[in-house]
Short mmCIF file of C-alpha atoms and ligand atoms in Angstrom, two decimals:
data_model
loop_
_atom_site.label_atom_id
_atom_site.label_comp_id
_atom_site.label_asym_id
_atom_site.label_seq_id
_atom_site.Cartn_x
_atom_site.Cartn_y
_atom_site.Cartn_z
CA MET E 1 -1.58 -29.62 -16.04
CA ALA E 2 -1.42 -27.94 -12.65
CA HIS E 3 -4.66 -27.89 -10.67
CA PHE E 4 -5.41 -25.12 -8.23
CA ASP E 5 -5.68 -27.47 -5.26
CA ASP E 6 -1.97 -28.29 -5.76
CA VAL E 7 -0.98 -24.64 -5.24
CA LYS E 8 0.67 -24.08 -1.86
CA GLY E 9 2.63 -20.86 -2.26
CA PHE E 10 3.35 -17.72 -4.24
CA ALA E 11 6.70 -16.23 -5.31
CA PHE E 12 6.51 -12.49 -6.02
CA ASP E 13 8.68 -10.40 -8.24
CA LEU E 14 8.95 -6.97 -6.64
CA ASP E 15 9.64 -4.22 -9.17
CA GLY E 16 6.56 -3.93 -11.37
CA VAL E 17 4.46 -6.38 -9.34
CA LEU E 18 4.35 -5.02 -5.80
CA ALA E 19 5.63 -1.50 -6.48
CA ASP E 20 6.38 0.68 -9.47
CA THR E 21 10.07 1.06 -8.82
CA ALA E 22 10.75 0.62 -12.56
CA LYS E 23 10.22 4.36 -13.02
CA PHE E 24 13.00 5.02 -10.48
CA HIS E 25 15.36 2.49 -12.10
CA SER E 26 14.71 4.23 -15.45
CA GLN E 27 15.21 7.70 -14.03
CA ALA E 28 18.50 6.75 -12.38
CA TRP E 29 19.85 4.84 -15.39
CA ARG E 30 18.72 7.53 -17.81
CA GLN E 31 20.78 10.10 -15.95
CA ILE E 32 23.89 7.90 -16.26
CA ALA E 33 23.16 7.23 -19.96
CA GLU E 34 22.78 10.91 -20.73
CA GLU E 35 26.00 11.76 -18.92
CA LEU E 36 27.70 9.23 -21.21
CA ASN E 37 25.97 10.69 -24.30
CA ILE E 38 23.93 7.53 -24.84
CA THR E 39 20.39 8.05 -26.15
CA TRP E 40 17.70 6.72 -23.80
CA THR E 41 15.18 4.60 -25.77
CA PRO E 42 11.95 2.66 -25.03
CA GLU E 43 13.95 -0.52 -25.77
CA LEU E 44 16.37 0.30 -22.94
CA GLU E 45 13.47 1.21 -20.68
CA SER E 46 11.85 -2.23 -21.06
CA GLY E 47 15.14 -4.12 -21.50
CA ILE E 48 16.44 -3.27 -18.01
CA LYS E 49 13.33 -4.75 -16.36
CA GLY E 50 14.09 -7.86 -14.33
CA ILE E 51 17.80 -8.08 -15.16
CA ASP E 52 20.49 -7.36 -12.58
CA ARG E 53 22.36 -4.09 -12.08
CA MET E 54 25.54 -4.88 -14.04
CA SER E 55 23.57 -6.52 -16.88
CA SER E 56 21.48 -3.33 -17.07
CA LEU E 57 24.63 -1.21 -17.39
CA MET E 58 26.03 -3.54 -20.07
CA LEU E 59 22.76 -3.32 -22.02
CA ILE E 60 22.99 0.48 -21.96
CA LEU E 61 26.69 0.59 -22.95
CA ASN E 62 26.18 -2.04 -25.67
CA SER E 63 23.26 -0.08 -27.13
CA ALA E 64 25.83 2.56 -28.14
CA ASP E 65 28.58 0.02 -28.78
CA VAL E 66 30.84 1.61 -26.15
CA ALA E 67 31.21 -1.17 -23.52
CA GLY E 68 34.85 -1.66 -24.54
CA ASN E 69 35.67 1.95 -23.61
CA TYR E 70 35.23 1.31 -19.88
CA THR E 71 37.37 -0.63 -17.43
CA GLU E 72 35.75 -2.97 -14.87
CA GLU E 73 36.48 -0.39 -12.22
CA GLN E 74 34.76 2.38 -14.16
CA LYS E 75 31.75 0.15 -14.77
CA GLU E 76 31.53 -0.67 -11.06
CA ALA E 77 31.69 3.05 -10.28
CA LEU E 78 28.86 3.83 -12.74
CA ALA E 79 26.68 1.05 -11.28
CA THR E 80 27.34 2.29 -7.75
CA ARG E 81 26.50 5.87 -8.72
CA LYS E 82 23.25 4.71 -10.32
CA ASN E 83 22.37 2.74 -7.18
CA ASP E 84 23.10 5.72 -4.89
CA HIS E 85 20.72 7.87 -6.92
CA TYR E 86 18.14 5.01 -7.08
CA LYS E 87 18.30 4.60 -3.29
CA GLU E 88 17.52 8.28 -2.83
CA LEU E 89 14.48 7.87 -5.09
CA ILE E 90 13.12 4.72 -3.37
CA GLY E 91 13.65 6.38 0.00
CA THR E 92 10.44 8.30 -0.77
CA LEU E 93 8.29 5.12 -1.05
CA THR E 94 5.36 4.73 1.37
CA PRO E 95 2.62 2.08 1.83
CA ASP E 96 0.53 4.07 -0.68
CA ASP E 97 3.01 3.02 -3.36
CA VAL E 98 2.01 -0.64 -3.21
CA LEU E 99 0.54 -1.21 -6.67
CA PRO E 100 -3.28 -1.27 -7.06
CA GLY E 101 -4.92 -4.49 -5.86
CA MET E 102 -1.79 -5.95 -4.29
CA HIS E 103 -2.59 -5.16 -0.64
CA LYS E 104 -5.91 -6.94 -1.09
CA PHE E 105 -4.28 -9.86 -2.90
CA LEU E 106 -1.63 -10.31 -0.17
CA ASP E 107 -4.38 -10.35 2.46
CA GLU E 108 -6.33 -12.88 0.42
CA LEU E 109 -3.33 -15.22 0.21
CA LYS E 110 -2.62 -14.85 3.92
CA ALA E 111 -6.25 -15.63 4.79
CA ASN E 112 -5.98 -18.79 2.68
CA ASN E 113 -2.76 -19.92 4.43
CA LEU E 114 -0.76 -19.65 1.21
CA LYS E 115 2.92 -18.99 1.86
CA MET E 116 4.72 -16.12 0.11
CA SER E 117 8.31 -15.27 -0.77
CA ILE E 118 10.10 -12.59 -2.79
CA ALA E 119 11.88 -13.51 -6.03
CA SER E 120 13.38 -10.18 -7.05
CA ALA E 121 16.62 -9.52 -8.90
CA SER E 122 17.04 -6.46 -6.72
CA LYS E 123 19.57 -6.23 -3.92
CA ASN E 124 17.40 -3.40 -2.58
CA ALA E 125 14.32 -5.63 -2.09
CA PRO E 126 14.40 -5.79 1.76
CA PHE E 127 14.68 -1.99 1.94
CA ILE E 128 11.77 -1.52 -0.49
CA LEU E 129 9.54 -4.03 1.40
CA ASP E 130 10.32 -2.16 4.58
CA LYS E 131 9.37 1.19 3.05
CA LEU E 132 6.11 -0.30 1.72
CA GLN E 133 5.53 -1.89 5.17
CA ILE E 134 4.73 -5.33 3.71
CA SER E 135 7.81 -7.33 4.88
CA ASP E 136 5.72 -9.37 7.33
CA TYR E 137 3.69 -11.08 4.60
CA PHE E 138 6.75 -12.93 3.36
CA VAL E 139 8.46 -16.04 4.72
CA GLY E 140 11.69 -14.83 3.12
CA VAL E 141 13.42 -12.85 0.39
CA VAL E 142 15.81 -14.37 -2.16
CA ASP E 143 19.25 -12.80 -1.91
CA PRO E 144 20.17 -12.36 -5.61
CA SER E 145 23.87 -12.14 -4.75
CA LYS E 146 23.72 -15.74 -3.44
CA VAL E 147 22.30 -17.35 -6.61
CA LYS E 148 24.48 -18.36 -9.54
CA GLU E 149 22.53 -16.73 -12.35
CA GLY E 150 19.93 -13.97 -12.52
CA LYS E 151 16.70 -13.97 -14.54
CA PRO E 152 15.97 -15.41 -17.15
CA ALA E 153 17.84 -18.38 -15.54
CA PRO E 154 15.64 -20.38 -13.10
CA ASP E 155 17.84 -19.77 -10.02
CA ILE E 156 15.97 -16.86 -8.40
CA PHE E 157 12.52 -18.47 -8.67
CA ALA E 158 13.92 -21.91 -7.74
CA GLU E 159 15.40 -20.35 -4.58
CA ALA E 160 12.04 -18.66 -3.84
CA ALA E 161 10.37 -22.12 -3.76
CA LYS E 162 13.16 -23.43 -1.50
CA ILE E 163 12.56 -20.58 0.94
CA LEU E 164 8.90 -21.62 1.02
CA ASP E 165 9.99 -25.25 1.51
CA LEU E 166 7.71 -26.21 -1.40
CA ASP E 167 7.94 -28.28 -4.55
CA PRO E 168 8.25 -25.71 -7.42
CA ALA E 169 5.27 -27.32 -9.19
CA THR E 170 3.07 -26.12 -6.30
CA VAL E 171 4.29 -22.51 -6.50
CA VAL E 172 2.77 -19.68 -8.55
CA GLY E 173 5.30 -17.04 -9.68
CA LEU E 174 4.15 -13.50 -10.49
CA GLU E 175 6.18 -11.35 -12.87
CA ASP E 176 6.02 -8.22 -15.04
CA SER E 177 9.11 -8.94 -17.16
CA ALA E 178 9.73 -11.37 -20.00
CA ALA E 179 13.03 -12.44 -18.37
CA GLY E 180 11.10 -13.20 -15.18
CA ILE E 181 8.45 -15.34 -16.91
CA THR E 182 11.22 -17.37 -18.54
CA SER E 183 12.78 -17.82 -15.08
CA ILE E 184 9.47 -19.03 -13.52
CA ASN E 185 8.83 -21.50 -16.34
CA ALA E 186 12.39 -22.80 -16.21
CA ALA E 187 12.05 -23.34 -12.45
CA GLY E 188 8.98 -25.52 -13.10
CA GLU E 189 6.54 -23.14 -11.43
CA ILE E 190 3.19 -21.78 -12.64
CA SER E 191 3.78 -18.42 -14.34
CA VAL E 192 1.52 -15.41 -14.03
CA GLY E 193 2.38 -12.45 -16.27
CA ILE E 194 1.22 -8.97 -15.29
CA GLY E 195 1.28 -6.40 -18.08
CA ASP E 196 1.57 -6.46 -21.87
CA LYS E 197 0.41 -9.91 -23.04
CA ALA E 198 2.39 -9.64 -26.27
CA LEU E 199 5.59 -9.26 -24.24
CA LEU E 200 4.62 -11.86 -21.61
CA HIS E 201 3.17 -14.45 -24.02
CA GLU E 202 5.15 -17.28 -22.40
CA ALA E 203 3.13 -16.91 -19.17
CA LYS E 204 0.58 -19.56 -18.31
CA ILE E 205 -1.88 -16.94 -17.05
CA ASN E 206 -1.94 -13.24 -18.03
CA PHE E 207 -3.43 -10.20 -16.32
CA PRO E 208 -3.35 -6.71 -17.87
CA SER E 209 -2.50 -5.04 -14.54
CA THR E 210 -1.96 -5.72 -10.83
CA ALA E 211 -5.51 -4.45 -10.16
CA ASP E 212 -6.87 -7.46 -12.08
CA VAL E 213 -5.09 -10.15 -10.04
CA THR E 214 -7.30 -12.14 -7.65
CA LEU E 215 -7.04 -15.62 -6.20
CA ALA E 216 -10.45 -16.51 -7.66
CA LYS E 217 -9.27 -15.68 -11.20
CA ILE E 218 -6.06 -17.70 -10.79
CA ARG E 219 -8.12 -20.59 -9.44
CA ALA E 220 -10.54 -20.34 -12.40
CA HIS E 221 -7.63 -20.39 -14.89
CA LEU E 222 -6.03 -23.44 -13.32
CA ASN E 223 -9.22 -25.44 -12.96
CA TRP E 224 -10.12 -24.80 -16.59
P1 B16 Y 1 19.06 -3.46 -7.98
P2 B16 Y 1 12.68 -7.24 -10.05
C1 B16 Y 1 14.82 -5.86 -10.84
O1 B16 Y 1 13.81 -6.11 -9.92
C2 B16 Y 1 14.49 -4.68 -11.74
O2 B16 Y 1 13.35 -4.99 -12.55
C3 B16 Y 1 15.66 -4.39 -12.63
O3 B16 Y 1 15.39 -3.30 -13.47
C4 B16 Y 1 16.89 -4.13 -11.76
O4 B16 Y 1 18.04 -3.92 -12.56
C5 B16 Y 1 17.13 -5.31 -10.84
O5 B16 Y 1 15.97 -5.54 -10.06
C6 B16 Y 1 18.31 -5.11 -9.90
O6 B16 Y 1 18.00 -4.11 -8.99
O7 B16 Y 1 19.96 -2.59 -8.78
O8 B16 Y 1 18.16 -2.73 -7.02
O9 B16 Y 1 19.79 -4.61 -7.31
O10 B16 Y 1 11.79 -6.82 -11.16
O11 B16 Y 1 13.39 -8.56 -10.27
O12 B16 Y 1 12.02 -7.14 -8.69
MG1 MG Y 2 9.82 -6.89 -12.20
#
């Protein structure tokens, strides 16, 4: 079992961990769904978390069994239109949108010389970090277009450990999605789930919200 003294770095998911961009993803996808006469459901709302843009579109189209009605070109156009709308929405982000407790937690990690990287499925991650004015905390950001498979595959979190130049077993991954927790575990890292414990039951450590996450609590869990 991992011991806290072995921990050397942290890999952060972005949407749902550092900022609540999920509401903007939902808003932008919901508009597309409604244009296509597809009912927006809570299942779609949570299902799109953590998975990449095209997989999100496929989930929405498959929920109404209409994926076969669209050509690749049309699907690309829908995904681009969603992203244009999403970019307008995230353009309004400010440092105040960093989720509760996370500024303090980032400072705590920095003060303890723990290295940090971003393990997001989002191609918009650098833009979002810039808007939140927290880019400087991170050694690097995984480029999801350069990894073979998105979450739940291990690739994104494995790459986040590589960026930190650390053995995955010494890296703690933080996630709000079930697909993300699966990715962290598959990469051989220590998983921290933030949010609904029933949904994130595969995580090694669970916190109800970002406001509850502290280094001391992670340390206490790992030294148990
Ligand atoms: P984009 P995360 C994920 O971010 C979102 O949770 C997911 O809903 C989204 O589809 C995905 O990023 C791709 O985002 O369209 O901006 O490239 O949670 O992995 O930080
Ligand atoms: Mg997330």
